[in-house]
Short mmCIF file of C-alpha atoms and ligand atoms in Angstrom, two decimals:
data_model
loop_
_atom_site.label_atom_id
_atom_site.label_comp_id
_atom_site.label_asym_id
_atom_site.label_seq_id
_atom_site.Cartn_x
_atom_site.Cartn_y
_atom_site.Cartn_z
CA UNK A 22 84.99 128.12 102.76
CA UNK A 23 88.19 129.81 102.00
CA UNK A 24 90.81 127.78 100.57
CA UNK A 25 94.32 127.86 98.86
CA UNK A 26 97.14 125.82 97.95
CA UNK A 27 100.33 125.29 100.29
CA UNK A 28 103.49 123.93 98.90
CA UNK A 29 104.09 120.53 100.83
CA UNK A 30 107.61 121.46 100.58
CA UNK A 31 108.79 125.03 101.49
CA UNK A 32 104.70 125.82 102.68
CA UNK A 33 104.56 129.09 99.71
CA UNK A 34 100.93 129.82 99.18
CA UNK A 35 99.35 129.85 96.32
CA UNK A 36 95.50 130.88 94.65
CA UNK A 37 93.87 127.84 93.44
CA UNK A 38 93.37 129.95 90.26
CA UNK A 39 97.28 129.93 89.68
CA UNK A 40 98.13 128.56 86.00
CA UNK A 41 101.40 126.46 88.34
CA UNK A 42 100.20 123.30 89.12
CA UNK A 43 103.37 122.70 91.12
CA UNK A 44 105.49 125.30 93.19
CA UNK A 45 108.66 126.44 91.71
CA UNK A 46 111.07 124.72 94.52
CA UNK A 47 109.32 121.10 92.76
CA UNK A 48 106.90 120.73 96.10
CA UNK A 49 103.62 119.22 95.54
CA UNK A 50 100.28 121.78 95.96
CA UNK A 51 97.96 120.61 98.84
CA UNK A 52 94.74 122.23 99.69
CA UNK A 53 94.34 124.92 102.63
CA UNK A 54 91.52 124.49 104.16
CA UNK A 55 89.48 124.41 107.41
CA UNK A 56 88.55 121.21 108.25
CA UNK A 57 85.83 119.57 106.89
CA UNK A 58 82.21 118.95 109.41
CA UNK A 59 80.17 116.25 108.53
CA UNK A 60 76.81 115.26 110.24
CA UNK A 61 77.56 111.00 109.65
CA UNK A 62 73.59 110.96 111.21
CA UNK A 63 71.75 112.48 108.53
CA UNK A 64 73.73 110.84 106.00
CA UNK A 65 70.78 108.28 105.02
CA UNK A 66 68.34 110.87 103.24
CA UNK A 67 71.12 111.73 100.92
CA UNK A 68 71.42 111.64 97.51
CA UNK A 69 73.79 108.23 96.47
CA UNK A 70 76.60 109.89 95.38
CA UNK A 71 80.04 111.59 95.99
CA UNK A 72 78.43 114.67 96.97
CA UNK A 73 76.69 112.91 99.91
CA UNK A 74 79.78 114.19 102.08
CA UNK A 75 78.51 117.56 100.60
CA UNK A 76 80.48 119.42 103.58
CA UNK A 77 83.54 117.20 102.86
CA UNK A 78 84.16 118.25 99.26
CA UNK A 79 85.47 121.85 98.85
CA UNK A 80 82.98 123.62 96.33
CA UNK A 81 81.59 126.85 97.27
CA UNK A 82 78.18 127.08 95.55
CA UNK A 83 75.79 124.26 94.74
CA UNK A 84 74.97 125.47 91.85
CA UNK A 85 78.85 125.14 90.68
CA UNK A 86 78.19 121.11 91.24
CA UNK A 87 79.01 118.40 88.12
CA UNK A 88 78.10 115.66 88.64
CA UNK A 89 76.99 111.94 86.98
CA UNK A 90 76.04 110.63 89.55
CA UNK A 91 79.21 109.30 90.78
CA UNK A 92 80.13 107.00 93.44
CA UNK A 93 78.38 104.98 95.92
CA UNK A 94 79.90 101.99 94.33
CA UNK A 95 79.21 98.13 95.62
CA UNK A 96 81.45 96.01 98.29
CA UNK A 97 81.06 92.55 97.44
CA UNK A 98 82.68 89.04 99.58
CA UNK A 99 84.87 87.20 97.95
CA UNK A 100 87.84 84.07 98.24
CA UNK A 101 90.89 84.89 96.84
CA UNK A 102 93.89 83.02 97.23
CA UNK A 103 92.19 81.20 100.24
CA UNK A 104 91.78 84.99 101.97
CA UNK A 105 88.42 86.20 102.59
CA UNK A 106 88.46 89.95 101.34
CA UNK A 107 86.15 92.54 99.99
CA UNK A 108 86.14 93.90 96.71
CA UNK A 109 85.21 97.21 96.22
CA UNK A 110 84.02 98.00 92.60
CA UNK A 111 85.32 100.95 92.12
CA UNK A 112 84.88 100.66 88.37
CA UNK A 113 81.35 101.08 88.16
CA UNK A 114 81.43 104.71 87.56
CA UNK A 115 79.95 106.74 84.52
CA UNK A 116 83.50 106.70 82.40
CA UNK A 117 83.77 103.16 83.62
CA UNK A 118 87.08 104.02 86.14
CA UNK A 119 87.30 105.35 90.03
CA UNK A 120 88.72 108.46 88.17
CA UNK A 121 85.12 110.21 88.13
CA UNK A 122 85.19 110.79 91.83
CA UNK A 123 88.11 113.22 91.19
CA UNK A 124 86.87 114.63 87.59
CA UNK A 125 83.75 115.51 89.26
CA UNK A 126 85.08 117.28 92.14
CA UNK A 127 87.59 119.23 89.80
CA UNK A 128 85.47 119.66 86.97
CA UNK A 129 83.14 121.06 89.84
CA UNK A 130 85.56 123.58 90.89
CA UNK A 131 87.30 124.99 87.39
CA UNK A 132 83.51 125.96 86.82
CA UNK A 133 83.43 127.29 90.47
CA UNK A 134 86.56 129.26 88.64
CA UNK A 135 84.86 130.71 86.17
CA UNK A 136 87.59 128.98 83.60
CA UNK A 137 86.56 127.97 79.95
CA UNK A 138 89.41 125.96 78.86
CA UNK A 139 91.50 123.06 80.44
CA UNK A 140 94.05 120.41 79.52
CA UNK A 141 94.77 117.16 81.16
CA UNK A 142 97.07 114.32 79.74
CA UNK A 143 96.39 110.44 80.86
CA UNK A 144 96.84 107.16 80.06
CA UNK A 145 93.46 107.13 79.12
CA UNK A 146 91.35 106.51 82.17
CA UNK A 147 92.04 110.17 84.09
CA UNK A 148 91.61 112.02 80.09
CA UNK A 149 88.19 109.84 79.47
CA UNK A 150 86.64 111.29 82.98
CA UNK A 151 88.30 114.89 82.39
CA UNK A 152 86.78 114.67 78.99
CA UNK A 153 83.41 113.27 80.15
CA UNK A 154 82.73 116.09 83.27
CA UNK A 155 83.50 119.05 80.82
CA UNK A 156 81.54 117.48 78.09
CA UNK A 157 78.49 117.69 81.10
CA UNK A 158 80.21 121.30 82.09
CA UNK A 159 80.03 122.70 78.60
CA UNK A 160 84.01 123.33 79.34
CA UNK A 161 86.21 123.22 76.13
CA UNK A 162 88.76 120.27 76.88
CA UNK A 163 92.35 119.09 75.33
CA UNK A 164 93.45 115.53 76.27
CA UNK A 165 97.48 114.56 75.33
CA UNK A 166 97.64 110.66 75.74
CA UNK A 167 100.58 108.31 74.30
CA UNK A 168 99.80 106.83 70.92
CA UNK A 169 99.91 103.51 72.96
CA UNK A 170 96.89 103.68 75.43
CA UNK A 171 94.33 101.38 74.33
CA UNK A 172 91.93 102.28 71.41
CA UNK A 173 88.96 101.96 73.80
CA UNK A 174 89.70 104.97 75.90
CA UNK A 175 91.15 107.02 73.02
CA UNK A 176 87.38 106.88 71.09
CA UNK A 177 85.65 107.48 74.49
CA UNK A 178 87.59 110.68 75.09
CA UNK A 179 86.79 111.59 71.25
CA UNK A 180 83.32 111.27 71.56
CA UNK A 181 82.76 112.98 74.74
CA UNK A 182 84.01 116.73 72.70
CA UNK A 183 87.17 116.35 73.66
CA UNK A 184 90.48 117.17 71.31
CA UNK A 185 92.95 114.05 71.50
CA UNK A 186 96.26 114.49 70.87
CA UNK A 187 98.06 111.27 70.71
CA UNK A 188 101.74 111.65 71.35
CA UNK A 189 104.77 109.33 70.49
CA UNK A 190 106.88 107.75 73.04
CA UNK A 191 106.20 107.17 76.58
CA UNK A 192 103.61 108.34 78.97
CA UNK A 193 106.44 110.30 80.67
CA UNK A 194 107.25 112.28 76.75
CA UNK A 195 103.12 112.83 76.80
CA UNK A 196 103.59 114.45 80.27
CA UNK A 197 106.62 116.76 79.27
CA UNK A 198 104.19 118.68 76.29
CA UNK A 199 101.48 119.09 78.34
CA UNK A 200 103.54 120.58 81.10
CA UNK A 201 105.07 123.09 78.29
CA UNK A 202 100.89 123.79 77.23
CA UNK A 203 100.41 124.85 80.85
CA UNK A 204 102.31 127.67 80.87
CA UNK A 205 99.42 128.83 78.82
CA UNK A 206 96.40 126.50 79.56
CA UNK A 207 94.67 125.55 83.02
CA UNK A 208 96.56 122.32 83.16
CA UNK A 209 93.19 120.42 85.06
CA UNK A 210 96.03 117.82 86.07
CA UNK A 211 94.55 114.61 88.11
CA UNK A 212 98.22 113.83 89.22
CA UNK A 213 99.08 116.85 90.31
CA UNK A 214 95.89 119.24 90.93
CA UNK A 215 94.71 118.61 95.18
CA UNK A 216 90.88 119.14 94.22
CA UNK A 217 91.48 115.78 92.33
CA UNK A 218 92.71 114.48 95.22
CA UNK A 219 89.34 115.83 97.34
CA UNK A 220 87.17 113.92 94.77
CA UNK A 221 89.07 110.57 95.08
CA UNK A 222 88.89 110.67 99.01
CA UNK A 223 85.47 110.07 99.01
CA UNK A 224 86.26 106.35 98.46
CA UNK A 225 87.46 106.02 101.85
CA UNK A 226 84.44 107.65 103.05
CA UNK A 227 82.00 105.22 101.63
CA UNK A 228 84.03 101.97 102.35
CA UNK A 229 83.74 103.84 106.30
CA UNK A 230 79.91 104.15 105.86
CA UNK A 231 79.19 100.85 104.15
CA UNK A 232 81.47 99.01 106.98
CA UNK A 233 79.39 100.70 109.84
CA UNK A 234 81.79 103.43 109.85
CA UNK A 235 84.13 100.43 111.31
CA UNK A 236 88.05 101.13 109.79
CA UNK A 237 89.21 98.32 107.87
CA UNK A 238 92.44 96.29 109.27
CA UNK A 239 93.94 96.75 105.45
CA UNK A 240 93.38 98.20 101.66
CA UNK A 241 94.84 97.05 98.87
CA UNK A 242 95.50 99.32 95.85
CA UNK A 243 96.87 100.16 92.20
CA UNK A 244 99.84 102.80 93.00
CA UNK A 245 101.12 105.13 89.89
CA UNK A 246 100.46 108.76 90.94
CA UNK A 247 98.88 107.61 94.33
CA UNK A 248 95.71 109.66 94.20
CA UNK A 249 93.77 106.81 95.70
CA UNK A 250 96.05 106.42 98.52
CA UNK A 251 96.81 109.61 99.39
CA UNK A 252 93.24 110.19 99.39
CA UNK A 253 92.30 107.74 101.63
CA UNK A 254 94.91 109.13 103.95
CA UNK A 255 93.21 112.64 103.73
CA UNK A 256 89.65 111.32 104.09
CA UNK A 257 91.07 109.10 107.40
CA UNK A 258 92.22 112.32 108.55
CA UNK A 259 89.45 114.10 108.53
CA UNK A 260 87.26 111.74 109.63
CA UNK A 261 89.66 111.45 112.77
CA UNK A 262 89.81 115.30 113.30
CA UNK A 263 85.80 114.85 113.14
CA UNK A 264 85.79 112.08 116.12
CA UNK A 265 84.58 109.67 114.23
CA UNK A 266 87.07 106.97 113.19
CA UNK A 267 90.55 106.32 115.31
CA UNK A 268 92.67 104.78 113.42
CA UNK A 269 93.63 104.69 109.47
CA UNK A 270 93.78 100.82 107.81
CA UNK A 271 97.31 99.45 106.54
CA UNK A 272 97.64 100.68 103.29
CA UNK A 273 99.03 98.02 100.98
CA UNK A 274 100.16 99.49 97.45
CA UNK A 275 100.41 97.49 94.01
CA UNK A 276 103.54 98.33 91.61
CA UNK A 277 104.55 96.50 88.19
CA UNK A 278 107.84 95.60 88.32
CA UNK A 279 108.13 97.58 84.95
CA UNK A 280 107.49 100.69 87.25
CA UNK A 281 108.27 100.43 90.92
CA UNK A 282 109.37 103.58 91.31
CA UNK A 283 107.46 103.32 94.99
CA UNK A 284 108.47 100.03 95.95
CA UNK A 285 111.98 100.58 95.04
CA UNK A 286 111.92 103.64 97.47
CA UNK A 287 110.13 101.99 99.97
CA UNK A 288 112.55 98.22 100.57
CA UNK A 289 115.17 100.43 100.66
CA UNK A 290 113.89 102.56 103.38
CA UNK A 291 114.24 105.74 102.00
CA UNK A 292 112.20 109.32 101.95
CA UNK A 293 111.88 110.51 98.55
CA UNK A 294 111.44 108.77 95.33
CA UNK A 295 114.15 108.42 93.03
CA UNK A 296 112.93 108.84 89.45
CA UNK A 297 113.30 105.22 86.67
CA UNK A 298 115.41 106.20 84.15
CA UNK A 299 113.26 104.41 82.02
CA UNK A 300 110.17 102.01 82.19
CA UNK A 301 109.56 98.81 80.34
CA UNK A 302 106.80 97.87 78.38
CA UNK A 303 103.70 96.80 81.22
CA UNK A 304 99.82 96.19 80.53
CA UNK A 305 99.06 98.02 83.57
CA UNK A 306 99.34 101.16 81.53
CA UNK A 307 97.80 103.17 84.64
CA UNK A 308 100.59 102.42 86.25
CA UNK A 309 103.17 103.58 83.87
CA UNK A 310 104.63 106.39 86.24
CA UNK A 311 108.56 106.64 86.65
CA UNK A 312 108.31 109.52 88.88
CA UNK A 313 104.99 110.26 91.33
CA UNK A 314 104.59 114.17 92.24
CA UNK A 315 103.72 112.41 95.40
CA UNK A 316 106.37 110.47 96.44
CA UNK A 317 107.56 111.41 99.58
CA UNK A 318 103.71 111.59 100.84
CA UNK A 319 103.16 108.30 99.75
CA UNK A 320 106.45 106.92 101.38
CA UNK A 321 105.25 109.01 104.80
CA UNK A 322 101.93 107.60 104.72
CA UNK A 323 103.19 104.13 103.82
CA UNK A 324 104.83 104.21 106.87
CA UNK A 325 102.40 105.58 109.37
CA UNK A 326 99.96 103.33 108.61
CA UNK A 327 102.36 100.61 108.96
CA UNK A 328 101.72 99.05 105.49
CA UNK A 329 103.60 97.90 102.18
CA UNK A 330 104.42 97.73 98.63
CA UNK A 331 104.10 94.92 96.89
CA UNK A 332 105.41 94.36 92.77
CA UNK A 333 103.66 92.19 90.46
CA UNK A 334 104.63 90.47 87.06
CA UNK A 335 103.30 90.99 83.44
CA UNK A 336 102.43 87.34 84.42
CA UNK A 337 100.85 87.76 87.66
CA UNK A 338 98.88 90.70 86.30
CA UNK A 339 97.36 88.19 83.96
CA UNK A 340 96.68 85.87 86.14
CA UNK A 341 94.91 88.04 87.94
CA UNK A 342 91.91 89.39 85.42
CA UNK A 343 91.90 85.04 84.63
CA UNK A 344 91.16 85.03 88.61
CA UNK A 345 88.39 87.50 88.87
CA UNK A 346 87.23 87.19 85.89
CA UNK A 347 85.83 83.43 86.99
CA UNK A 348 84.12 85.12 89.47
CA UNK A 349 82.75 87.26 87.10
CA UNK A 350 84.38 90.54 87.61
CA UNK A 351 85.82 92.00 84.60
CA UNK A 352 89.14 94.70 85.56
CA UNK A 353 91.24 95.54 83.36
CA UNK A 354 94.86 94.99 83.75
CA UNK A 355 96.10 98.32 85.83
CA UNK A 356 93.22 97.10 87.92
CA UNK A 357 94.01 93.00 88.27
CA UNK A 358 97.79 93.98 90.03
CA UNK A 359 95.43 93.80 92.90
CA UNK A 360 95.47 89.87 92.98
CA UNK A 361 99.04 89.42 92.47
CA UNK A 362 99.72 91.25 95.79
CA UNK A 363 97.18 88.86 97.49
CA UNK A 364 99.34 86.29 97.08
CA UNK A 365 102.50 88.02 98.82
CA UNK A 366 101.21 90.70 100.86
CA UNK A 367 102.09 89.85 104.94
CA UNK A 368 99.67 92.46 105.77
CA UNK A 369 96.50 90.64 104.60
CA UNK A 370 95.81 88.70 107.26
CA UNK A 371 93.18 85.70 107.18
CA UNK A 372 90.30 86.69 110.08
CA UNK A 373 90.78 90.27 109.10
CA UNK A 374 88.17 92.76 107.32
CA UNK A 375 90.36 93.40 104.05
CA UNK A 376 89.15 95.89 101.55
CA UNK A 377 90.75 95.37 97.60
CA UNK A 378 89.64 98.35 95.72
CA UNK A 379 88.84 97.53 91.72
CA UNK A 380 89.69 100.58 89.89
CA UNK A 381 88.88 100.05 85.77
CA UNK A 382 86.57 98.34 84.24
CA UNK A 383 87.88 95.52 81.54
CA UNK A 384 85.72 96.62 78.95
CA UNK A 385 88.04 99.96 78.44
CA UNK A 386 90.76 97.89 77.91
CA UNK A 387 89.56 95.18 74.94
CA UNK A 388 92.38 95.59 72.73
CA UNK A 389 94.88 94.94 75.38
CA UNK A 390 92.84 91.36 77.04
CA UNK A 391 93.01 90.74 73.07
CA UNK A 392 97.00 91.18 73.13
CA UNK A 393 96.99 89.50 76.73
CA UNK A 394 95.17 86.45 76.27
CA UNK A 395 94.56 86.33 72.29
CA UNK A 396 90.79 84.49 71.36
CA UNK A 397 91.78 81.51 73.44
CA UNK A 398 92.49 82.35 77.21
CA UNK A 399 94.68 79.93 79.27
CA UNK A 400 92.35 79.58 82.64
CA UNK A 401 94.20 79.79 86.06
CA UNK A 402 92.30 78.69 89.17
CA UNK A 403 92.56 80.58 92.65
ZN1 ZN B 16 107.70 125.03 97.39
#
């Protein structure tokens, strides 16, 4: 399986061994590569993870796997809002956040690369699974998250090996020294890095299998760098080119309205994204992106699968981990945006097989329900 990266703007190529993680006109990297075969009938015997879709993920050797045993995660029935949906729990994952499916492909493929040493920056989910996949790798690791991500994920990434370095300022300031480390560093960058991307797919892949391999009519997601979505968009196009789905779902994306860079974008009907000058404060701290890599894919895709954005409030995010909390889910705030959108979304339609992916556990994220809802929580029915 030969594969490279292609700029998604001026189509340069690139070897997937490059210290760029970006090409120099500002174009995304996407992966090269022939297209994926998968025998769906011999699925069942498989081991309950990921790497099911074996022929699906892009790692050369088996032996160059890592893996925690990853994925596979429950859909459950629920009633929100008066809307029948399913929840997909995409939180019950080793590092306790959907962000294992792409560590473990990546991780997978920087020891594929023979490389020793990586760096990664994250608001604390993406840096805790980085962290936790190198720890199993026996890869040295550097993690740059703002001073402000919660305490929870800061330890975890600690006490997996890692080296923290907590920076001042805004998740964007974090971003600008790890991109000047880079030049130096494999920058293993889960916003920017396409075998990311290949790991997170795989959600769209099991929600396919556990449905029947039936397409949902609409999913409902977190957006800040749009790995999820863009995933699901790759996944729904190979499983077309394969024969064995027809159509992709709407795809229905979640903003705060202290960063809608996406929504903004998208009511106004334009193509690219223009960067916030600035973000305000917002407990969705996953979600703290001013300016996606991805923007102009996740515009595109947006629109071809005729779906949405939708913005939430600080108050409606609250709300929302109140909500599912009662029915005893526990997300943490980047996650509960999800329920907000519920509410407003015209493409969630009652009658309709609607899919509402979960993406963080709430137990990473105790000292922000603490600052949310203080030792007396105000309940909010559904
Ligand atoms: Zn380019």
């Amino acid at each position: 399986m030969k594969v490279n990266y292609i700029c998604s703007r001026c189509h340069r190529r690139f070897a997937v061994d490059t210290l760029a993680y970006r090409c120099q006109c500002g174009g995304a990297f996407e992966l090269e590569k022939t297209p994926p075969k998968l025998a769906i009938g011999r699925l069942r015997s498989r081991v309950n993870s990921i790497w099911r879709y074996r022929e699906a993920l892009p790692i050369i050797k088996d032996e160059n796997i890592v893996t925690l045993g990853e994925g596979m995660t429950p859909i459950i029935k629920a009633r929100i809002f008066d809307k029948e949906v399913l929840l997909k729990l995409d939180y019950l994952f080793p590092t306790g956040s959907f962000k294992d499916r792409g560590a473990s492909v990546l991780v997978s493929k920087i020891k594929e690369l023979g490389i020793k040493t990586v760096i990664d920056d994250s608001s604390g989910n993406a840096g805790a699974a980085i962290a936790a996949y190198c720890a199993r790798a026996g890869i040295t690791c550097e993690i740059y998250c703002p001073e402000s991500a919660s305490g929870g994920k800061l330890i975890q990434i600690s006490l997996y090996g890692a080296k923290l370095n907590k920076i001042p300022g805004s998740r964007q300031d974090t971003a600008k020294v790890v991109q000047e480390k880079a030049k130096e560093v494999f920058y293993a960058s889960h916003r920017a890095n396409p075998f990311f991307m290949e790991g997170v797919k795989t959600v769209f892949y099991e929600i396919c299998e556990q449905l029947d391999w039936k397409v949902p009519d609409s999913i409902i997601m977190p957006v800040g760098s749009g790995s999820t979505m863009l995933g699901i968009a790759l996944a729904g196009s190979e499983l077309k080119d394969m024969g064995v789905i027809n159509n992709l779902p709407k795809l229905v994306g979640v903003q705060t309205e202290a960063f809608p860079p996406i929504y903004e974008a998208f009511v106004k009907g334009e193509t690219k994204v223009t960067p916030l000058a600035q973000g305000r404060h917002t407990y969705a701290e996953g979600l703290a992106n001013p300016n996606p890599i991805h923007g102009e894919q996740i515009l595109k895709v947006l629109r071809e699968t005729d779906g949405e954005v939708i913005k939430v409030s600080e108050e409606e995010i609250a709300e929302g981990i109140n909500i599912l909390a009662q029915k005893g889910i526990y997300v943490e705030p980047t996650s509960a945006v999800v329920v907000g959108a519920l509410k407003k979304s015209l493409k969630v339609e009652e009658g309709k097989t609607n899919v509402v992916i979960l993406t963080g556990s709430g137990l990473k994220a105790t000292d922000k329900m603490l600052e949310i809802f203080g030792s007396s929580p105000s309940l909010t029915n559904s």
